[in-house]
Each structure stands twice: as C-alpha cells, then as structure tokens.
Coordinates of C-alpha atoms and ligand atoms in Angstrom, one line a residue:
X102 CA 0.0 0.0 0.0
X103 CA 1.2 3.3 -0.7
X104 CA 2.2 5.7 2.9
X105 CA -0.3 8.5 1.1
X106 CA -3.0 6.2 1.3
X107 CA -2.4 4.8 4.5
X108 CA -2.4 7.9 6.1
X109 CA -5.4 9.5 4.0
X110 CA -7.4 6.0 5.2
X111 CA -7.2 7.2 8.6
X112 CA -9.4 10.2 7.8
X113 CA -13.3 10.1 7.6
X114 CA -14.0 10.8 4.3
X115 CA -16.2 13.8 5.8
X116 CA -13.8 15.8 7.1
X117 CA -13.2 18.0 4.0
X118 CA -16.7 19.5 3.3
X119 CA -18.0 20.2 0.1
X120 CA -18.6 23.5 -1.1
X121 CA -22.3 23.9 -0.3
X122 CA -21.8 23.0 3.4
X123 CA -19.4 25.5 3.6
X124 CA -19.9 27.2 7.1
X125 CA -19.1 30.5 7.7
X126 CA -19.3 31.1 11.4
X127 CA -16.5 29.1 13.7
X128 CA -16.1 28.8 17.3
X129 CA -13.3 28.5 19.8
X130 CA -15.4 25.4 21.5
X131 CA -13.0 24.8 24.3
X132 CA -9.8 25.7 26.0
X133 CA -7.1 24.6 28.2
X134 CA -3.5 25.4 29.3
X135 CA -0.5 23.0 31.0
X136 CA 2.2 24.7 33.6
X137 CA 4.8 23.1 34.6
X138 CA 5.0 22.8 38.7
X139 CA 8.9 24.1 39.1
X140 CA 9.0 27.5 40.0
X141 CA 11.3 30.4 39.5
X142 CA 10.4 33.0 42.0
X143 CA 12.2 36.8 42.6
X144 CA 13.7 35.6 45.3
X145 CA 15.4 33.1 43.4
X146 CA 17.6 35.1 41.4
X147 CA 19.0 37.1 44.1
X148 CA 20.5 33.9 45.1
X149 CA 22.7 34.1 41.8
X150 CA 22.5 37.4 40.2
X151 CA 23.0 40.9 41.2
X152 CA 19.3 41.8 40.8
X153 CA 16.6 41.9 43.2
X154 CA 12.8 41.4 43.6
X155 CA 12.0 45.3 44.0
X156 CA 13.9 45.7 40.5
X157 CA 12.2 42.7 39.2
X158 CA 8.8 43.8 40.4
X159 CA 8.7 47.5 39.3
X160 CA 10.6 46.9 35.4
X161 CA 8.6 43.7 34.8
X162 CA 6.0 43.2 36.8
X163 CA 6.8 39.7 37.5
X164 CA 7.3 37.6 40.9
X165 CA 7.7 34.6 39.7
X166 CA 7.5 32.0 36.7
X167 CA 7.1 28.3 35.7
X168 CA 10.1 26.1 35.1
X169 CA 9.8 22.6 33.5
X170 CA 12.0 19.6 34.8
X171 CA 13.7 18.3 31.7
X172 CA 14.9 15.6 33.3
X173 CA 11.5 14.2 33.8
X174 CA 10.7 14.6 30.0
X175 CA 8.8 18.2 30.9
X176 CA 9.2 20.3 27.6
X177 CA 7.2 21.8 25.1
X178 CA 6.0 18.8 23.7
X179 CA 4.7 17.5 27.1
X180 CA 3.6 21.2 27.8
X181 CA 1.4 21.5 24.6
X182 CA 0.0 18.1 24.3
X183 CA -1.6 18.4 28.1
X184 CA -3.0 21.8 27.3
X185 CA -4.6 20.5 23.8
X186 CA -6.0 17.7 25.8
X187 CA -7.5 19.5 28.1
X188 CA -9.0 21.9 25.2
X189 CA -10.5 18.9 23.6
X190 CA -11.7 18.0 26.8
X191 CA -13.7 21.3 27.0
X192 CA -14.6 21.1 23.5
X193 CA -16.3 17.5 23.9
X194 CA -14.6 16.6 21.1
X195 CA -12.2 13.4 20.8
X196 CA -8.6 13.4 19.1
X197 CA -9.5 11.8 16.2
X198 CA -12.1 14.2 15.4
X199 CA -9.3 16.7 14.7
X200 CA -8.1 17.6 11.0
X201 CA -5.7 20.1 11.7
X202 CA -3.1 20.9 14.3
X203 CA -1.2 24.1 14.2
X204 CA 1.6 24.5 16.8
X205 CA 3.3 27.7 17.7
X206 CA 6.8 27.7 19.0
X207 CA 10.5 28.4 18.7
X208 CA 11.2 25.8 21.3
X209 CA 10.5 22.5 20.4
X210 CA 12.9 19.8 20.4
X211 CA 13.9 19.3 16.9
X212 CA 13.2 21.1 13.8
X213 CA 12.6 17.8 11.9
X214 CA 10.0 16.2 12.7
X215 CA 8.0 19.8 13.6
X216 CA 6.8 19.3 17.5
X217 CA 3.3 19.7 15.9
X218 CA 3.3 15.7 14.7
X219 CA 4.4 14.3 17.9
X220 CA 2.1 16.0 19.9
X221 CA -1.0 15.1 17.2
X222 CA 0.4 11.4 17.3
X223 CA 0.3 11.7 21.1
X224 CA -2.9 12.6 21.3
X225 CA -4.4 10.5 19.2
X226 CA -4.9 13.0 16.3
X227 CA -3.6 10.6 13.8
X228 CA -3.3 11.5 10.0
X229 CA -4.5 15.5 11.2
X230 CA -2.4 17.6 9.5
X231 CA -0.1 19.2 11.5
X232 CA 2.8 21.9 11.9
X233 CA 4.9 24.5 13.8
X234 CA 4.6 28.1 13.6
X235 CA 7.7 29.8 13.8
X236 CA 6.5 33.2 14.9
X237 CA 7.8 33.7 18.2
X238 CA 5.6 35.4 21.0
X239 CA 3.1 36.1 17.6
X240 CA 2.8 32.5 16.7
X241 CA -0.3 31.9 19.1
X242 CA -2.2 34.7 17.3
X243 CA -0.5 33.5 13.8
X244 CA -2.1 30.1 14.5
X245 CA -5.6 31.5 15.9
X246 CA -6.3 33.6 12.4
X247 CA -5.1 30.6 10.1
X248 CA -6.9 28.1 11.4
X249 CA -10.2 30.8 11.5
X250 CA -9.3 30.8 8.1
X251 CA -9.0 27.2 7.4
X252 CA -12.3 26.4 8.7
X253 CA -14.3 29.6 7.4
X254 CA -13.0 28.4 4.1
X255 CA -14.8 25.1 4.3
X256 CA -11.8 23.2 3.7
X257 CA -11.2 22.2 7.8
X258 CA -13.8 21.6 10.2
X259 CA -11.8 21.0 13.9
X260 CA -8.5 22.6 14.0
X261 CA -6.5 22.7 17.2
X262 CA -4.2 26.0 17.6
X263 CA -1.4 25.4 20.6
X264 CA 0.7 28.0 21.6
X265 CA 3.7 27.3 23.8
X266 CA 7.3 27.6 24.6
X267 CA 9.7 25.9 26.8
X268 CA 11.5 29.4 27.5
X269 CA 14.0 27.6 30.4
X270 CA 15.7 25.7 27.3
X271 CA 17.2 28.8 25.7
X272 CA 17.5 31.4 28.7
X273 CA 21.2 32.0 29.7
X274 CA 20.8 32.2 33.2
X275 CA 23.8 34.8 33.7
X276 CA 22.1 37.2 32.0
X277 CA 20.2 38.9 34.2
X278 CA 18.7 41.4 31.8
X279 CA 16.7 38.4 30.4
X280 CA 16.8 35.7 32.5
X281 CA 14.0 37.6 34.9
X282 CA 11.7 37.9 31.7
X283 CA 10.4 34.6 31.0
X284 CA 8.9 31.5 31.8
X285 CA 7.7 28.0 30.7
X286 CA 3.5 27.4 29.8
X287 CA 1.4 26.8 27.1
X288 CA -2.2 26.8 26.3
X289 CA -4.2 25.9 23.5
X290 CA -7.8 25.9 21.5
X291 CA -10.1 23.8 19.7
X292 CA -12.5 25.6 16.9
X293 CA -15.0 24.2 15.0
X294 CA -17.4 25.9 12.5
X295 CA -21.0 27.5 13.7
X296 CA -24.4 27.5 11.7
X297 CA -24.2 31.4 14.2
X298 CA -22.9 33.6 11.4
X299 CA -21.7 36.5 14.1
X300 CA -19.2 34.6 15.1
X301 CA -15.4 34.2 14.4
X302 CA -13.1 36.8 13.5
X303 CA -14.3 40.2 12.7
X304 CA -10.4 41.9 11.9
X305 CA -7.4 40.3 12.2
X306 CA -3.8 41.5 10.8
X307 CA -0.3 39.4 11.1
X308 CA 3.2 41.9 10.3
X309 CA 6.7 41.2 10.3
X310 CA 9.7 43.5 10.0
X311 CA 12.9 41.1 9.3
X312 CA 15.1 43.9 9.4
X313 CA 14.7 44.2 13.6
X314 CA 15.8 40.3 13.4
X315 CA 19.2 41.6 15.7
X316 CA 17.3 42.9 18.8
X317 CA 15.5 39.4 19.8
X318 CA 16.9 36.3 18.5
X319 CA 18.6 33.0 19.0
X320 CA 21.4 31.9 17.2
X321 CA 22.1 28.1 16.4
X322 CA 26.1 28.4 15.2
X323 CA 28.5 31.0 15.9
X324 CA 28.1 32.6 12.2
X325 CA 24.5 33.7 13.0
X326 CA 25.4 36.1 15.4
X327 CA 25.0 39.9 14.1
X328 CA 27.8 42.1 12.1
X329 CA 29.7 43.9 14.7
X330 CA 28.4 41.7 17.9
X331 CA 31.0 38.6 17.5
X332 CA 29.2 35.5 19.5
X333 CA 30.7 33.1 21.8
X334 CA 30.2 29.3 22.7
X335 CA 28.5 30.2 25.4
X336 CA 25.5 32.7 24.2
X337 CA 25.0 29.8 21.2
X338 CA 21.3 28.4 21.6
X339 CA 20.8 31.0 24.2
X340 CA 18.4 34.2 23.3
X341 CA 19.8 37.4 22.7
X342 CA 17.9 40.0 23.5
X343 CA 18.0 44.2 23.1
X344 CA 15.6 44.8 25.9
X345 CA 15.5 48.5 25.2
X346 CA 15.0 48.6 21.5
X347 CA 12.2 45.7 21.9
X348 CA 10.4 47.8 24.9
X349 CA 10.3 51.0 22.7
X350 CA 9.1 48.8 19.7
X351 CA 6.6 46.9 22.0
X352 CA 5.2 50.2 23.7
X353 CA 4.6 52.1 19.9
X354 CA 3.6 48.8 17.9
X355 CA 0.6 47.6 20.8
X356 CA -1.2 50.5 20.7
X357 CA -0.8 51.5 16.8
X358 CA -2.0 47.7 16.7
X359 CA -5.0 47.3 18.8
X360 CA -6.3 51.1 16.8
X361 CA -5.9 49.6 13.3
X362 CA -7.7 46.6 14.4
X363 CA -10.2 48.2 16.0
X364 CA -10.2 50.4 13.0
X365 CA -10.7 47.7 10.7
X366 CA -14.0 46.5 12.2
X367 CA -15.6 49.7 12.6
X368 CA -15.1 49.1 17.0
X369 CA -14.3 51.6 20.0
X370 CA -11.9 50.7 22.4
X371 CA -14.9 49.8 25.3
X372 CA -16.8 48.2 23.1
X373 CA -14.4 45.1 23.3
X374 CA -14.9 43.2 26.4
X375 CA -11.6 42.0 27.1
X376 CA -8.2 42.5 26.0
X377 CA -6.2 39.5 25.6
X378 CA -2.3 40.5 25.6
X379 CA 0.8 38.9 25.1
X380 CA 2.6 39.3 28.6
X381 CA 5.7 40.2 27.9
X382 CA 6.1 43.3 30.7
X383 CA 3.8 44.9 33.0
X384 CA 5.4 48.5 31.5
X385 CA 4.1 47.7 28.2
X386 CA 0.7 46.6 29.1
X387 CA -0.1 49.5 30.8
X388 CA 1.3 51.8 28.8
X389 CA -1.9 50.4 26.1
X390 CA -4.3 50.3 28.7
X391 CA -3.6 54.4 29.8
X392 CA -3.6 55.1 25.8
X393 CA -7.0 53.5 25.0
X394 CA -8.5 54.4 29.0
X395 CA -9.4 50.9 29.7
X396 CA -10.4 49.9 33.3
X397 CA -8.1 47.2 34.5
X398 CA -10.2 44.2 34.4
X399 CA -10.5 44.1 30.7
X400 CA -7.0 44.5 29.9
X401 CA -5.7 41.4 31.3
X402 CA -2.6 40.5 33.0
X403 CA -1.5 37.7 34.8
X404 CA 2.8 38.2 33.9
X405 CA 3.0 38.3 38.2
X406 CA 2.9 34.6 38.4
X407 CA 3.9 33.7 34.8
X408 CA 6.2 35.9 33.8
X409 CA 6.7 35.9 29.5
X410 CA 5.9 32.6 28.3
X411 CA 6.4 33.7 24.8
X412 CA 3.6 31.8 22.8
X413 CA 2.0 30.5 25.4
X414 CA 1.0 34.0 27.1
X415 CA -2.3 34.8 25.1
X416 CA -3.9 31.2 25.2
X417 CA -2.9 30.7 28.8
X418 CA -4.8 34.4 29.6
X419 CA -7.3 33.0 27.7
X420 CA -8.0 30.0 29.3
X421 CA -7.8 31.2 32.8
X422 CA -10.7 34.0 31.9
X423 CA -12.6 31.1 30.2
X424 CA -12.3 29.0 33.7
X425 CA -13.3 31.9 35.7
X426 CA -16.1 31.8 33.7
X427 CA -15.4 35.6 32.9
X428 CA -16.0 35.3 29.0
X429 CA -19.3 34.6 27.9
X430 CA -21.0 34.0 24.7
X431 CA -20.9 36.6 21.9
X432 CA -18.4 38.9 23.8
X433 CA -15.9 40.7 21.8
X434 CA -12.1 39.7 22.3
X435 CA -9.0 41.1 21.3
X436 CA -6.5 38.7 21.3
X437 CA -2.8 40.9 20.4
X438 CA 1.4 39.8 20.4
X439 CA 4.4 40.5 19.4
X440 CA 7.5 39.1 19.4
X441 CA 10.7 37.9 17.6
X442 CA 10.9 38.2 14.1
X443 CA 10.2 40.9 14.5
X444 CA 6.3 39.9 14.3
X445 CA 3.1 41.6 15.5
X446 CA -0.3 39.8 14.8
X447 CA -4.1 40.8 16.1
X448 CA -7.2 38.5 16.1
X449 CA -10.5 40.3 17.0
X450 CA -13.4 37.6 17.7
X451 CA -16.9 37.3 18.3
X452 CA -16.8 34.6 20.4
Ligands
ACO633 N1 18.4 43.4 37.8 C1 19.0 44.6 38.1 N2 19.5 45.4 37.2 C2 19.3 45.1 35.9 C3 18.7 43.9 35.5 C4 18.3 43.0 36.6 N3 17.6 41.9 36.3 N4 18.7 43.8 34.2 C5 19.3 44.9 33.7 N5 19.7 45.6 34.7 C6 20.4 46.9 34.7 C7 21.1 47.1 33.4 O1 22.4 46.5 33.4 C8 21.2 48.6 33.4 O2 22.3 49.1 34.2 P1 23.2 50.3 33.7 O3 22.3 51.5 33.7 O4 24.2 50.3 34.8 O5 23.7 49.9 32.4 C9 19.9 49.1 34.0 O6 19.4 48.0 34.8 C10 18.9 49.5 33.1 O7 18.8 48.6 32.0 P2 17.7 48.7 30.9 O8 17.9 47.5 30.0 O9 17.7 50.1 30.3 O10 16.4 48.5 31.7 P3 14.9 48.6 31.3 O11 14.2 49.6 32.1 O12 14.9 48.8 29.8 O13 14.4 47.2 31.6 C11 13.8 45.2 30.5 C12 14.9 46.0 31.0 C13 12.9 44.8 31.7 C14 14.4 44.0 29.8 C15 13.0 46.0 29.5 O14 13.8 46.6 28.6 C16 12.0 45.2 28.8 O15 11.0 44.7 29.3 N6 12.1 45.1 27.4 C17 11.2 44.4 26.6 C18 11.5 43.0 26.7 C19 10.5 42.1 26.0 O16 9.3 42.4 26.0 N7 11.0 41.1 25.5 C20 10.3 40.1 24.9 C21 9.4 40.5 23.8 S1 9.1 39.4 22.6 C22 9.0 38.0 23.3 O17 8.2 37.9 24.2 C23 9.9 36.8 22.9

C-alpha cells in the first residue's frame, strides 16, 4: 500500500466539506493550558544574580515563573500536548475528530519532525495535518487567524491551535537582563465551524519587520550572530535579547495595533470586552491600557505569576478567563502579540 493512502485512510471521508456545506461562522469550542509545577520566583535570582525582587517587580511586573524539569521529559511537547488535551476536553470533542493541528513555538525539540506531529500522534490525532509556527511570542495569534481561516473556508472543520514555549531551554541564566523575563507554559484551542454567522473573526492582521531580526533572537552556530556583535560558545542556543530597543518597539507597535484593528471592524476601544495581551512586561501593558482608558479588568494580565511565556502567554490568559467563567458568549475579544521576528499579529473575535 502506498504511505499516502495509508495515512489519508485514517481520515473520515467527511472531514473535508464540500462547497455547499461551507460554514461561515467558527467557534473556539474549548480551552485549556498545562504549567509546569517548578517554579522560578524573585527571590530566586537574588541567590545568583545581582538583581533583586523590588527591581524585578517594578521593570517587569513579575514575581515569579514556571520552570519545567527536563529531566522528567517536561518540555514543550509534554507542555502542549496536556494543554490540547484538556482543550479537547472542553470542547467534547475526541482526538481523532481533529483535522488540523497548528503548533506555535520556537522551542520545540527538533526542527525535523515539527513538535506539531508528535504532539498530534500523542494525542491520538492521527493522519491531522499538523505543523509549527515559527512566529515567536506572535505564533499563538498567527495560528488563531489561520486556522479561522481554514475552517471559514470550508476546507477544515476542527483545528487545534497550541501556543507554547519551553523558555527555560534557551534562557542564559547569567544574564540577568533576560533571564527575569520569561517562563515556561502553554495553552491551546479547539475551533469548529457554527451554523451562528456573528461569530469568528471580525479583523485580524499578522506583520513582520525582518530587518529588527538583531534585537531578539537565538542563534544556532556561531556565524548567526550579528555584524559587529561577535558570538561566543557560550551565548550559542541561548536568546539574545536588546531589551530597550524591543520595549520601545513593544510600547509604539501595541497601541498602533489594537487602533488599526479596532479600526478595521468599525469598533471603539470599550466596546471590546476583554483584551487579551501577550505578557511580555507589566510596562508595556499598561502603557496600552492608559492610551485607549481601559479599566483594569479588561485589559488582562497575569505576567506576576507567569512571567513571559512567549507563545503561550495569550492562550494561557485566555484559558484562565474562560475557567473563571469571565468570558461569555458573543463577547468581543482582542487577542494581540508581538515578538521575535520581528512579528506583531491581532485577532478580533466574536466569540
Ligand atoms: N536586575 C538589576 N539590574 C538590571 C537587571 C536586573 N535583572 N537587568 C538589567 N539591569 C540593569 C542594566 O544593566 C542597566 O544598568 P546600567 O544602567 O548600569 O547599564 C539598568 O538595569 C537599566 O537597564 P535597561 O535595559 O535600560 O532596563 P529597562 O528599564 O529597559 O528594563 C527590560 C529592562 C525589563 C528587559 C525592558 O527593557 C523590557 O522589558 N524590554 C522588553 C523586553 C521584552 O518584552 N522582550 C520580549 C518581547 S518578545 C517575546 O516575548 C519573545
């Protein structure tokens, strides 16, 4: 037997929908996000930098972050296959029943075979198509508007969108102007098409600017290292970071996002009912929430206790909102990152 057919015999011959069943509303029917229990607090760091918790507290925001044990296996892998299980949990919807698995990180363990396969054969989402996204703290949002657009399309009907990073693995713990930043999590989402045509996406946008590549990045051989900035042995695999240049470029290109988006579907700033934010600094949060006047509690953060999980941020804000049982049905939410690349995405939902 040819591989192709082996693997398209898996598939119900329904999954692919023909053209007059073509729906036009989708849904995110379920949620759920996986943490790892280590934990990385303030406190910790004073141990072995020269930093401490009231510095910590008042540039970042954060207290304390999730670590995963990589000696027990915990890694992105583990990380995002327990947080799409629990999604498909919410959703009611079993593995097999997915056709599409979209997985956004920069820290899986091997380029080849993309994490996104192992995780779908883990699961039990055999033959599901399945990839990485290789948009840093974006790829979350990347993943949310593709697979929107997968299933609006009528060519998907369940895709599962994971975002997640297993920070820990490339975080040079000498360097003190990053290692405080980030953290290990992911979180994830099943959608599924709706006969409700108000929902889905009502704007979305995805950017990237290549030529800021040098202020966040992670270099895999000594030649990858920028003109002028020679690397060493020791910063290889380890992300570099201009924490300046990316706050200044964070602080201009949130706001300018969240008004073009809003722009785009004819929206004011309170008529979205919460703002779901890529935590990547306290700072920079607020700095959106004073420019658009936006009472706290719809401008989430949660970066205390996480600190920057990179593409897990968003889905895990979003998941802990959905448990609370703070979003309910046909609110408006703004999901918004940005991150390495450089990359800047919005998704603006009806949900
Ligand atoms: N503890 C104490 N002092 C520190 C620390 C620390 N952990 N880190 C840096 N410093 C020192 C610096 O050495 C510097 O000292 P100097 O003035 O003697 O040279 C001083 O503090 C100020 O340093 P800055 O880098 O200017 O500090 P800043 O206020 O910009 O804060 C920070 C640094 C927190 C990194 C900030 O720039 C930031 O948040 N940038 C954005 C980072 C970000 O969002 N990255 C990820 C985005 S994309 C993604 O998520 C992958």
């Amino acid at each position: 037997m040819n591989p192709a057919d082996a693997t398209t015999a898996r598939r119900p011959a329904s999954s692919v929908l023909p053209a007059q069943h073509r729906p036009a509303g989708v849904r995110i029917a379920g949620s759920g996000s996986h943490l790892p229990e280590g934990r990385l607090t303030n406190a910790d760091f004073v141990k072995f930098l020269d930093t401490s918790d009231e510095w910590i507290v008042q540039r970042t925001g954060i207290r304390e972050r999730r670590m995963c044990d990589a000696d027990k296996g915990e890694n992105a892998r583990w990380m995002g296959g327990n947080a799409l299980r629990k999604a498909l949990a919410d959703a009611r919807l079993d593995a097999s029943e997915l056709d599409m698995l979209i997985f956004g990180t920069v820290t899986g363990e091997t380029l080849c075979p993309a994490t996104a396969c192992r995780v779908a054969a883990e699961v039990g989402a055999v033959g599901a198509g399945a990839f990485d996204l290789a948009a840093a703290c974006s790829g979350f949002v990347y993943g949310l508007n593709l697979g929107h657009e997968l299933i609006r399309s009528g060519a998907y009907r369940r895709v599962g969108v994971v975002g997640c990073d297993h920070m820990s693995s490339i975080i040079d713990y000498s360097d003190r102007g990053v290692a405080i930043l980030f953290g290990d999590g992911a979180g994830a989402v099943v959608l599924t098409p709706t006969d409700d045509l108000s929902k889905g996406i009502l704007a979305q946008s995805m950017h990237a600017d290549g030529s800021g590549w040098h202020d966040l990045y992670l270099p895999h051989h000594i030649r990858d290292f920028p003109a002028g900035q020679p690397g060493t042995p020791e910063k290889v695999h380890k992300l570099q970071m201009n924490g300046r240049e990316v706050f200044k470029f964070a602080v201009r290109t949130f706001g300018d996002l969240i008004e073009q988006t809003l722009t785009k579907a004819g929206l004011q700033a309170d008529q979205v009912d919460h703002y779901v934010c890529h935590q990547s600094n306290a700072r920079i949060l607020e700095a959106s929430r004073e420019r658009f006047g936006l009472p706290a509690e719809r401008l989430h953060v949660n970066i205390d206790h996480y600190g920057n999980t990179s593409a897990g941020s968003v889905p895990l804000v979003f998941d802990e909102l959905r448990r609370a049982g703070r979003i309910r049905d046909g609110d408006i939410v703004l999901f918004v990152a940005f991150g390495g690349g450089l990359t800047w995405a919005s998704s603006l939902w009806r949900v």
